[in-house]
Amino acid sequence: MCIRDRALPRYGWLLPPALTGYLWLKGLNPLLPGFSCPLRALTGIPCPTCFLTRATALALHGDLLDAVRLHALGPVAAVALVAWSVLAIRRRRLIPVGLKAWPLGIAAVGLVAYWGVRLTLTYGLGIAAFPSG
């Protein structure tokens, strides 16, 4: 096994705090680079996670009202990222031991359901459920 093959298992635990820190910095400076949504770029239709990055960054700064305006799950994602970061630092592991898959499944179903409601409101009823921009 070469050095690069051992890097992720050895230093992977730094990814959650690095991601959380970057999102916190992005909340201070929204012009920091990020990924734009390919689905929205191709079709004009926002994906389930559109505006979640900005909402999470705002939530990490305590701006919960604006975070929820962008994406209702932004504060939830911020809490989950902070918890994951703390666990990763304390246990020096990227994925906590004993992590069950069912909470992630429930979160995914909830995210898709929330997206469905927003799509129905926006494109079905003409009520703007997605922020502009």
Short mmCIF file of N, CA, C and O in Angstrom, two decimals:
data_model
loop_
_atom_site.label_atom_id
_atom_site.label_comp_id
_atom_site.label_asym_id
_atom_site.label_seq_id
_atom_site.Cartn_x
_atom_site.Cartn_y
_atom_site.Cartn_z
N MET A 1 0.86 -1.17 0.00
CA MET A 1 0.00 0.00 0.00
C MET A 1 0.90 1.23 0.00
O MET A 1 1.78 1.37 0.83
N CYS A 2 0.68 2.14 -0.95
CA CYS A 2 1.52 3.34 -1.00
C CYS A 2 0.99 4.39 -0.02
O CYS A 2 -0.09 4.24 0.56
N ILE A 3 1.73 5.45 0.15
CA ILE A 3 1.37 6.50 1.11
C ILE A 3 0.01 7.10 0.78
O ILE A 3 -0.80 7.33 1.67
N ARG A 4 -0.26 7.32 -0.51
CA ARG A 4 -1.54 7.91 -0.89
C ARG A 4 -2.70 7.01 -0.51
O ARG A 4 -3.78 7.48 -0.19
N ASP A 5 -2.53 5.70 -0.56
CA ASP A 5 -3.61 4.76 -0.22
C ASP A 5 -3.95 4.82 1.27
O ASP A 5 -5.05 4.48 1.66
N ARG A 6 -3.01 5.25 2.07
CA ARG A 6 -3.26 5.33 3.51
C ARG A 6 -3.71 6.71 3.95
O ARG A 6 -4.10 6.90 5.09
N ALA A 7 -3.67 7.69 3.05
CA ALA A 7 -3.96 9.07 3.44
C ALA A 7 -5.41 9.26 3.89
O ALA A 7 -5.66 9.87 4.92
N LEU A 8 -6.39 8.75 3.13
CA LEU A 8 -7.79 8.95 3.51
C LEU A 8 -8.12 8.26 4.82
O LEU A 8 -8.71 8.90 5.70
N PRO A 9 -7.77 6.99 5.01
CA PRO A 9 -8.07 6.40 6.32
C PRO A 9 -7.39 7.13 7.47
O PRO A 9 -7.94 7.25 8.55
N ARG A 10 -6.20 7.64 7.24
CA ARG A 10 -5.46 8.30 8.31
C ARG A 10 -5.96 9.72 8.56
O ARG A 10 -6.05 10.15 9.70
N TYR A 11 -6.27 10.46 7.50
CA TYR A 11 -6.63 11.88 7.64
C TYR A 11 -8.07 12.19 7.22
O TYR A 11 -8.47 13.35 7.21
N GLY A 12 -8.84 11.18 6.89
CA GLY A 12 -10.21 11.40 6.46
C GLY A 12 -11.07 12.09 7.50
O GLY A 12 -12.02 12.80 7.16
N TRP A 13 -10.74 11.92 8.77
CA TRP A 13 -11.51 12.54 9.83
C TRP A 13 -11.46 14.06 9.77
O TRP A 13 -12.30 14.75 10.37
N LEU A 14 -10.52 14.62 9.02
CA LEU A 14 -10.43 16.07 8.89
C LEU A 14 -11.45 16.64 7.89
O LEU A 14 -11.70 17.85 7.88
N LEU A 15 -12.05 15.79 7.06
CA LEU A 15 -13.00 16.27 6.05
C LEU A 15 -14.24 16.95 6.66
O LEU A 15 -14.60 18.04 6.22
N PRO A 16 -14.92 16.36 7.64
CA PRO A 16 -16.11 17.04 8.19
C PRO A 16 -15.80 18.42 8.80
O PRO A 16 -16.49 19.39 8.47
N PRO A 17 -14.76 18.55 9.65
CA PRO A 17 -14.50 19.90 10.16
C PRO A 17 -14.04 20.87 9.07
O PRO A 17 -14.35 22.06 9.13
N ALA A 18 -13.33 20.37 8.05
CA ALA A 18 -12.91 21.25 6.96
C ALA A 18 -14.13 21.73 6.17
O ALA A 18 -14.22 22.92 5.82
N LEU A 19 -15.06 20.85 5.89
CA LEU A 19 -16.28 21.23 5.18
C LEU A 19 -17.10 22.22 6.00
O LEU A 19 -17.58 23.23 5.48
N THR A 20 -17.25 21.95 7.27
CA THR A 20 -18.01 22.84 8.15
C THR A 20 -17.33 24.21 8.21
O THR A 20 -18.00 25.25 8.14
N GLY A 21 -16.02 24.22 8.34
CA GLY A 21 -15.29 25.48 8.38
C GLY A 21 -15.42 26.25 7.08
O GLY A 21 -15.59 27.48 7.08
N TYR A 22 -15.37 25.55 5.95
CA TYR A 22 -15.52 26.22 4.66
C TYR A 22 -16.91 26.83 4.53
O TYR A 22 -17.05 27.97 4.07
N LEU A 23 -17.93 26.10 4.94
CA LEU A 23 -19.28 26.66 4.87
C LEU A 23 -19.45 27.84 5.80
O LEU A 23 -20.17 28.80 5.49
N TRP A 24 -18.79 27.81 6.94
CA TRP A 24 -18.83 28.95 7.86
C TRP A 24 -18.18 30.16 7.19
O TRP A 24 -18.72 31.26 7.22
N LEU A 25 -17.02 29.95 6.54
CA LEU A 25 -16.36 31.03 5.81
C LEU A 25 -17.20 31.51 4.64
O LEU A 25 -17.25 32.71 4.35
N LYS A 26 -17.89 30.59 3.97
CA LYS A 26 -18.75 30.97 2.85
C LYS A 26 -19.91 31.84 3.34
O LYS A 26 -20.39 32.70 2.61
N GLY A 27 -20.33 31.65 4.56
CA GLY A 27 -21.35 32.52 5.15
C GLY A 27 -20.85 33.94 5.34
O GLY A 27 -21.61 34.90 5.26
N LEU A 28 -19.55 34.09 5.57
CA LEU A 28 -18.95 35.43 5.68
C LEU A 28 -18.74 36.05 4.31
O LEU A 28 -18.85 37.26 4.14
N ASN A 29 -18.37 35.22 3.33
CA ASN A 29 -18.06 35.70 1.99
C ASN A 29 -18.74 34.80 0.96
O ASN A 29 -18.15 33.82 0.52
N PRO A 30 -19.95 35.15 0.55
CA PRO A 30 -20.67 34.30 -0.41
C PRO A 30 -19.99 34.17 -1.77
O PRO A 30 -20.37 33.32 -2.56
N LEU A 31 -19.01 35.00 -2.05
CA LEU A 31 -18.32 34.92 -3.34
C LEU A 31 -17.27 33.82 -3.39
O LEU A 31 -16.68 33.59 -4.45
N LEU A 32 -17.04 33.13 -2.27
CA LEU A 32 -16.12 32.00 -2.30
C LEU A 32 -16.64 30.96 -3.28
O LEU A 32 -17.85 30.79 -3.43
N PRO A 33 -15.77 30.24 -3.96
CA PRO A 33 -16.24 29.30 -4.98
C PRO A 33 -17.05 28.15 -4.37
O PRO A 33 -16.86 27.78 -3.22
N GLY A 34 -17.93 27.65 -5.17
CA GLY A 34 -18.75 26.51 -4.79
C GLY A 34 -19.22 25.81 -6.05
O GLY A 34 -18.82 26.16 -7.16
N PHE A 35 -20.06 24.83 -5.89
CA PHE A 35 -20.60 24.10 -7.03
C PHE A 35 -21.99 24.64 -7.37
O PHE A 35 -22.80 24.81 -6.48
N SER A 36 -22.23 24.88 -8.64
CA SER A 36 -23.59 25.25 -9.03
C SER A 36 -24.32 23.97 -9.44
O SER A 36 -23.71 22.98 -9.79
N CYS A 37 -25.62 24.04 -9.40
CA CYS A 37 -26.45 22.87 -9.65
C CYS A 37 -26.51 22.55 -11.14
O CYS A 37 -27.00 23.36 -11.93
N PRO A 38 -26.04 21.37 -11.54
CA PRO A 38 -26.12 21.02 -12.97
C PRO A 38 -27.56 20.83 -13.46
O PRO A 38 -27.87 21.17 -14.59
N LEU A 39 -28.45 20.30 -12.62
CA LEU A 39 -29.84 20.12 -13.03
C LEU A 39 -30.48 21.47 -13.32
O LEU A 39 -31.15 21.64 -14.34
N ARG A 40 -30.28 22.42 -12.41
CA ARG A 40 -30.85 23.75 -12.61
C ARG A 40 -30.24 24.45 -13.81
O ARG A 40 -30.91 25.16 -14.55
N ALA A 41 -28.94 24.25 -14.05
CA ALA A 41 -28.28 24.86 -15.20
C ALA A 41 -28.81 24.29 -16.51
O ALA A 41 -28.96 25.03 -17.49
N LEU A 42 -29.10 22.99 -16.54
CA LEU A 42 -29.58 22.35 -17.77
C LEU A 42 -31.08 22.53 -18.01
O LEU A 42 -31.51 22.71 -19.14
N THR A 43 -31.87 22.47 -16.94
CA THR A 43 -33.32 22.45 -17.11
C THR A 43 -34.03 23.68 -16.55
O THR A 43 -35.18 23.91 -16.89
N GLY A 44 -33.37 24.42 -15.67
CA GLY A 44 -34.03 25.53 -15.01
C GLY A 44 -34.82 25.11 -13.78
O GLY A 44 -35.39 25.93 -13.08
N ILE A 45 -34.87 23.81 -13.52
CA ILE A 45 -35.60 23.27 -12.37
C ILE A 45 -34.60 23.01 -11.24
O ILE A 45 -33.64 22.27 -11.43
N PRO A 46 -34.80 23.60 -10.07
CA PRO A 46 -33.90 23.35 -8.95
C PRO A 46 -33.95 21.90 -8.48
O PRO A 46 -35.00 21.26 -8.53
N CYS A 47 -32.81 21.39 -8.03
CA CYS A 47 -32.74 20.03 -7.50
C CYS A 47 -33.12 20.02 -6.01
O CYS A 47 -33.34 21.08 -5.43
N PRO A 48 -33.20 18.86 -5.38
CA PRO A 48 -33.57 18.82 -3.95
C PRO A 48 -32.62 19.60 -3.04
O PRO A 48 -33.03 20.08 -1.99
N THR A 49 -31.36 19.74 -3.43
CA THR A 49 -30.42 20.43 -2.56
C THR A 49 -30.10 21.86 -3.01
O THR A 49 -29.24 22.50 -2.42
N CYS A 50 -30.80 22.36 -4.03
CA CYS A 50 -30.57 23.74 -4.44
C CYS A 50 -30.85 24.69 -3.27
O CYS A 50 -31.86 24.55 -2.58
N PHE A 51 -29.93 25.61 -3.05
CA PHE A 51 -29.97 26.62 -1.99
C PHE A 51 -29.63 26.06 -0.61
O PHE A 51 -29.61 26.79 0.37
N LEU A 52 -29.33 24.77 -0.52
CA LEU A 52 -29.00 24.16 0.78
C LEU A 52 -27.63 24.61 1.27
O LEU A 52 -27.44 24.81 2.47
N THR A 53 -26.68 24.79 0.36
CA THR A 53 -25.34 25.25 0.78
C THR A 53 -25.43 26.62 1.41
O THR A 53 -24.89 26.85 2.51
N ARG A 54 -26.10 27.54 0.74
CA ARG A 54 -26.23 28.90 1.30
C ARG A 54 -27.04 28.89 2.59
O ARG A 54 -26.72 29.61 3.53
N ALA A 55 -28.08 28.08 2.64
CA ALA A 55 -28.90 28.00 3.85
C ALA A 55 -28.08 27.45 5.02
O ALA A 55 -28.18 27.94 6.15
N THR A 56 -27.25 26.45 4.76
CA THR A 56 -26.41 25.88 5.81
C THR A 56 -25.38 26.89 6.28
O THR A 56 -25.13 27.03 7.49
N ALA A 57 -24.77 27.62 5.34
CA ALA A 57 -23.79 28.65 5.71
C ALA A 57 -24.44 29.73 6.58
O ALA A 57 -23.85 30.16 7.59
N LEU A 58 -25.64 30.15 6.23
CA LEU A 58 -26.34 31.14 7.05
C LEU A 58 -26.68 30.59 8.43
O LEU A 58 -26.55 31.29 9.44
N ALA A 59 -27.11 29.34 8.48
CA ALA A 59 -27.44 28.72 9.76
C ALA A 59 -26.22 28.61 10.66
O ALA A 59 -26.31 28.79 11.87
N LEU A 60 -25.07 28.32 10.08
CA LEU A 60 -23.83 28.24 10.87
C LEU A 60 -23.47 29.59 11.48
O LEU A 60 -22.75 29.66 12.47
N HIS A 61 -23.99 30.66 10.90
CA HIS A 61 -23.78 32.00 11.44
C HIS A 61 -24.92 32.46 12.33
O HIS A 61 -24.93 33.58 12.81
N GLY A 62 -25.91 31.60 12.54
CA GLY A 62 -27.02 31.92 13.41
C GLY A 62 -28.16 32.67 12.74
O GLY A 62 -29.10 33.09 13.41
N ASP A 63 -28.11 32.87 11.45
CA ASP A 63 -29.16 33.56 10.71
C ASP A 63 -30.21 32.54 10.27
O ASP A 63 -30.32 32.19 9.09
N LEU A 64 -30.97 32.06 11.23
CA LEU A 64 -31.89 30.96 10.97
C LEU A 64 -33.07 31.37 10.09
O LEU A 64 -33.53 30.57 9.26
N LEU A 65 -33.55 32.58 10.24
CA LEU A 65 -34.70 33.02 9.44
C LEU A 65 -34.35 33.04 7.95
O LEU A 65 -35.09 32.49 7.12
N ASP A 66 -33.23 33.66 7.59
CA ASP A 66 -32.83 33.68 6.18
C ASP A 66 -32.44 32.28 5.69
O ASP A 66 -32.66 31.95 4.52
N ALA A 67 -31.87 31.47 6.58
CA ALA A 67 -31.52 30.10 6.20
C ALA A 67 -32.77 29.32 5.82
O ALA A 67 -32.80 28.65 4.79
N VAL A 68 -33.81 29.42 6.62
CA VAL A 68 -35.06 28.69 6.35
C VAL A 68 -35.74 29.24 5.10
O VAL A 68 -36.38 28.50 4.35
N ARG A 69 -35.59 30.54 4.84
CA ARG A 69 -36.17 31.11 3.61
C ARG A 69 -35.53 30.50 2.37
O ARG A 69 -36.19 30.33 1.35
N LEU A 70 -34.24 30.18 2.45
CA LEU A 70 -33.56 29.57 1.30
C LEU A 70 -33.88 28.08 1.19
O LEU A 70 -34.17 27.58 0.11
N HIS A 71 -33.78 27.38 2.31
CA HIS A 71 -34.03 25.93 2.32
C HIS A 71 -34.34 25.54 3.76
O HIS A 71 -33.51 25.75 4.65
N ALA A 72 -35.49 24.95 3.99
CA ALA A 72 -35.93 24.63 5.34
C ALA A 72 -34.99 23.67 6.07
O ALA A 72 -34.94 23.66 7.30
N LEU A 73 -34.23 22.89 5.32
CA LEU A 73 -33.35 21.91 5.95
C LEU A 73 -31.93 22.46 6.19
O LEU A 73 -31.07 21.73 6.65
N GLY A 74 -31.71 23.73 5.89
CA GLY A 74 -30.39 24.33 6.13
C GLY A 74 -29.96 24.26 7.59
O GLY A 74 -28.84 23.81 7.88
N PRO A 75 -30.80 24.68 8.54
CA PRO A 75 -30.40 24.56 9.95
C PRO A 75 -30.17 23.11 10.39
O PRO A 75 -29.27 22.82 11.17
N VAL A 76 -30.97 22.19 9.86
CA VAL A 76 -30.80 20.78 10.19
C VAL A 76 -29.44 20.29 9.66
O VAL A 76 -28.70 19.59 10.37
N ALA A 77 -29.11 20.68 8.44
CA ALA A 77 -27.82 20.31 7.86
C ALA A 77 -26.67 20.91 8.66
O ALA A 77 -25.64 20.26 8.87
N ALA A 78 -26.83 22.14 9.13
CA ALA A 78 -25.78 22.79 9.92
C ALA A 78 -25.54 22.03 11.23
O ALA A 78 -24.40 21.77 11.61
N VAL A 79 -26.62 21.66 11.91
CA VAL A 79 -26.49 20.90 13.16
C VAL A 79 -25.84 19.55 12.89
O VAL A 79 -24.95 19.10 13.63
N ALA A 80 -26.26 18.89 11.83
CA ALA A 80 -25.69 17.58 11.47
C ALA A 80 -24.19 17.71 11.15
O ALA A 80 -23.39 16.86 11.57
N LEU A 81 -23.80 18.75 10.43
CA LEU A 81 -22.39 18.95 10.11
C LEU A 81 -21.55 19.22 11.35
O LEU A 81 -20.44 18.69 11.48
N VAL A 82 -22.07 20.03 12.25
CA VAL A 82 -21.32 20.31 13.48
C VAL A 82 -21.19 19.04 14.31
O VAL A 82 -20.11 18.72 14.82
N ALA A 83 -22.27 18.27 14.43
CA ALA A 83 -22.22 17.02 15.19
C ALA A 83 -21.24 16.04 14.56
O ALA A 83 -20.44 15.39 15.26
N TRP A 84 -21.29 15.91 13.23
CA TRP A 84 -20.37 15.02 12.52
C TRP A 84 -18.93 15.47 12.72
O TRP A 84 -18.04 14.66 12.94
N SER A 85 -18.70 16.77 12.68
CA SER A 85 -17.34 17.31 12.88
C SER A 85 -16.81 16.98 14.27
O SER A 85 -15.67 16.56 14.43
N VAL A 86 -17.66 17.18 15.27
CA VAL A 86 -17.25 16.90 16.65
C VAL A 86 -16.93 15.42 16.81
O VAL A 86 -15.90 15.05 17.39
N LEU A 87 -17.81 14.56 16.29
CA LEU A 87 -17.55 13.11 16.38
C LEU A 87 -16.28 12.72 15.63
O LEU A 87 -15.50 11.90 16.11
N ALA A 88 -16.08 13.29 14.46
CA ALA A 88 -14.89 12.97 13.67
C ALA A 88 -13.62 13.38 14.40
O ALA A 88 -12.64 12.62 14.43
N ILE A 89 -13.63 14.55 15.00
CA ILE A 89 -12.45 15.02 15.73
C ILE A 89 -12.20 14.17 16.98
O ILE A 89 -11.07 13.77 17.25
N ARG A 90 -13.26 13.90 17.72
CA ARG A 90 -13.09 13.15 18.97
C ARG A 90 -12.65 11.71 18.73
O ARG A 90 -11.85 11.17 19.48
N ARG A 91 -13.18 11.09 17.66
CA ARG A 91 -12.90 9.67 17.42
C ARG A 91 -11.86 9.42 16.34
O ARG A 91 -11.50 8.29 16.08
N ARG A 92 -11.43 10.49 15.68
CA ARG A 92 -10.44 10.39 14.60
C ARG A 92 -10.89 9.40 13.52
O ARG A 92 -10.13 8.59 13.02
N ARG A 93 -12.19 9.51 13.17
CA ARG A 93 -12.78 8.65 12.14
C ARG A 93 -13.69 9.49 11.26
O ARG A 93 -14.42 10.34 11.76
N LEU A 94 -13.67 9.22 9.96
CA LEU A 94 -14.55 9.92 9.04
C LEU A 94 -16.01 9.52 9.27
O LEU A 94 -16.89 10.35 9.35
N ILE A 95 -16.25 8.22 9.38
CA ILE A 95 -17.59 7.71 9.60
C ILE A 95 -17.65 7.11 11.00
O ILE A 95 -16.89 6.20 11.32
N PRO A 96 -18.54 7.64 11.85
CA PRO A 96 -18.62 7.15 13.22
C PRO A 96 -18.96 5.66 13.28
O PRO A 96 -19.77 5.17 12.48
N VAL A 97 -18.36 4.96 14.21
CA VAL A 97 -18.66 3.55 14.42
C VAL A 97 -20.09 3.44 14.92
O VAL A 97 -20.55 4.22 15.75
N GLY A 98 -20.82 2.49 14.39
CA GLY A 98 -22.18 2.26 14.83
C GLY A 98 -23.22 3.15 14.15
O GLY A 98 -24.38 3.14 14.53
N LEU A 99 -22.81 3.90 13.14
CA LEU A 99 -23.76 4.75 12.42
C LEU A 99 -24.76 3.87 11.69
O LEU A 99 -24.39 2.99 10.91
N LYS A 100 -26.02 4.08 11.95
CA LYS A 100 -27.08 3.30 11.30
C LYS A 100 -27.48 3.97 9.99
O LYS A 100 -27.43 5.18 9.86
N ALA A 101 -27.91 3.17 9.04
CA ALA A 101 -28.28 3.69 7.72
C ALA A 101 -29.69 4.29 7.71
O ALA A 101 -29.98 5.18 6.92
N TRP A 102 -30.57 3.84 8.59
CA TRP A 102 -31.95 4.28 8.52
C TRP A 102 -32.14 5.79 8.73
O TRP A 102 -32.99 6.39 8.07
N PRO A 103 -31.36 6.47 9.60
CA PRO A 103 -31.56 7.93 9.69
C PRO A 103 -31.20 8.64 8.37
O PRO A 103 -31.85 9.62 8.00
N LEU A 104 -30.19 8.13 7.68
CA LEU A 104 -29.82 8.72 6.39
C LEU A 104 -30.92 8.49 5.36
O LEU A 104 -31.21 9.36 4.53
N GLY A 105 -31.54 7.32 5.40
CA GLY A 105 -32.66 7.02 4.50
C GLY A 105 -33.86 7.92 4.77
O GLY A 105 -34.48 8.44 3.83
N ILE A 106 -34.16 8.13 6.03
CA ILE A 106 -35.27 9.03 6.40
C ILE A 106 -34.96 10.45 5.95
O ILE A 106 -35.83 11.15 5.42
N ALA A 107 -33.72 10.88 6.13
CA ALA A 107 -33.32 12.22 5.70
C ALA A 107 -33.47 12.37 4.18
O ALA A 107 -33.95 13.40 3.69
N ALA A 108 -33.07 11.35 3.43
CA ALA A 108 -33.18 11.40 1.97
C ALA A 108 -34.64 11.46 1.53
O ALA A 108 -35.00 12.24 0.64
N VAL A 109 -35.48 10.66 2.15
CA VAL A 109 -36.91 10.67 1.82
C VAL A 109 -37.51 12.03 2.17
O VAL A 109 -38.29 12.60 1.39
N GLY A 110 -37.14 12.57 3.32
CA GLY A 110 -37.63 13.90 3.71
C GLY A 110 -37.19 14.99 2.75
O GLY A 110 -37.97 15.88 2.41
N LEU A 111 -35.94 14.90 2.30
CA LEU A 111 -35.41 15.88 1.36
C LEU A 111 -36.18 15.84 0.03
O LEU A 111 -36.57 16.87 -0.51
N VAL A 112 -36.42 14.64 -0.46
CA VAL A 112 -37.15 14.49 -1.73
C VAL A 112 -38.61 14.93 -1.56
O VAL A 112 -39.19 15.56 -2.46
N ALA A 113 -39.23 14.63 -0.41
CA ALA A 113 -40.61 15.06 -0.16
C ALA A 113 -40.70 16.58 -0.10
O ALA A 113 -41.62 17.18 -0.69
N TYR A 114 -39.76 17.21 0.58
CA TYR A 114 -39.72 18.67 0.66
C TYR A 114 -39.56 19.28 -0.73
O TYR A 114 -40.21 20.25 -1.09
N TRP A 115 -38.70 18.67 -1.54
CA TRP A 115 -38.49 19.11 -2.91
C TRP A 115 -39.78 18.98 -3.71
O TRP A 115 -40.15 19.89 -4.48
N GLY A 116 -40.48 17.88 -3.54
CA GLY A 116 -41.75 17.68 -4.24
C GLY A 116 -42.78 18.74 -3.89
O GLY A 116 -43.49 19.25 -4.77
N VAL A 117 -42.85 19.10 -2.62
CA VAL A 117 -43.77 20.16 -2.20
C VAL A 117 -43.38 21.48 -2.85
O VAL A 117 -44.24 22.21 -3.36
N ARG A 118 -42.09 21.80 -2.84
CA ARG A 118 -41.63 23.05 -3.45
C ARG A 118 -41.91 23.07 -4.96
O ARG A 118 -42.31 24.10 -5.50
N LEU A 119 -41.68 21.95 -5.63
CA LEU A 119 -41.96 21.88 -7.06
C LEU A 119 -43.46 22.07 -7.33
O LEU A 119 -43.84 22.78 -8.26
N THR A 120 -44.29 21.41 -6.53
CA THR A 120 -45.74 21.52 -6.71
C THR A 120 -46.21 22.95 -6.49
O THR A 120 -47.01 23.48 -7.28
N LEU A 121 -45.70 23.59 -5.44
CA LEU A 121 -46.08 24.98 -5.18
C LEU A 121 -45.64 25.90 -6.31
O LEU A 121 -46.43 26.73 -6.78
N THR A 122 -44.40 25.73 -6.76
CA THR A 122 -43.85 26.64 -7.76
C THR A 122 -44.43 26.40 -9.15
O THR A 122 -44.92 27.33 -9.79
N TYR A 123 -44.37 25.15 -9.61
CA TYR A 123 -44.76 24.88 -10.99
C TYR A 123 -46.21 24.44 -11.14
O TYR A 123 -46.77 24.55 -12.23
N GLY A 124 -46.80 23.96 -10.07
CA GLY A 124 -48.19 23.54 -10.14
C GLY A 124 -49.18 24.63 -9.76
O GLY A 124 -50.22 24.80 -10.38
N LEU A 125 -48.84 25.37 -8.71
CA LEU A 125 -49.77 26.39 -8.19
C LEU A 125 -49.31 27.82 -8.44
O LEU A 125 -50.03 28.77 -8.12
N GLY A 126 -48.10 28.00 -8.95
CA GLY A 126 -47.60 29.34 -9.25
C GLY A 126 -47.17 30.14 -8.02
O GLY A 126 -47.06 31.35 -8.08
N ILE A 127 -46.95 29.46 -6.91
CA ILE A 127 -46.48 30.11 -5.69
C ILE A 127 -44.96 29.93 -5.62
O ILE A 127 -44.47 28.80 -5.64
N ALA A 128 -44.23 31.02 -5.53
CA ALA A 128 -42.76 30.95 -5.54
C ALA A 128 -42.26 30.30 -4.26
O ALA A 128 -42.24 30.90 -3.19
N ALA A 129 -41.85 29.03 -4.36
CA ALA A 129 -41.33 28.30 -3.21
C ALA A 129 -39.81 28.21 -3.23
O ALA A 129 -39.20 27.75 -2.27
N PHE A 130 -39.20 28.63 -4.34
CA PHE A 130 -37.75 28.67 -4.46
C PHE A 130 -37.31 30.12 -4.52
O PHE A 130 -37.97 30.94 -5.17
N PRO A 131 -36.22 30.47 -3.84
CA PRO A 131 -35.73 31.85 -3.95
C PRO A 131 -35.22 32.13 -5.35
O PRO A 131 -34.84 31.19 -6.08
N SER A 132 -35.21 33.36 -5.74
CA SER A 132 -34.63 33.70 -7.04
C SER A 132 -33.12 33.78 -6.89
O SER A 132 -32.61 34.19 -5.85
N GLY A 133 -32.40 33.38 -7.91
CA GLY A 133 -30.93 33.47 -7.87
C GLY A 133 -30.30 32.23 -7.64
O GLY A 133 -29.97 31.34 -7.34
#
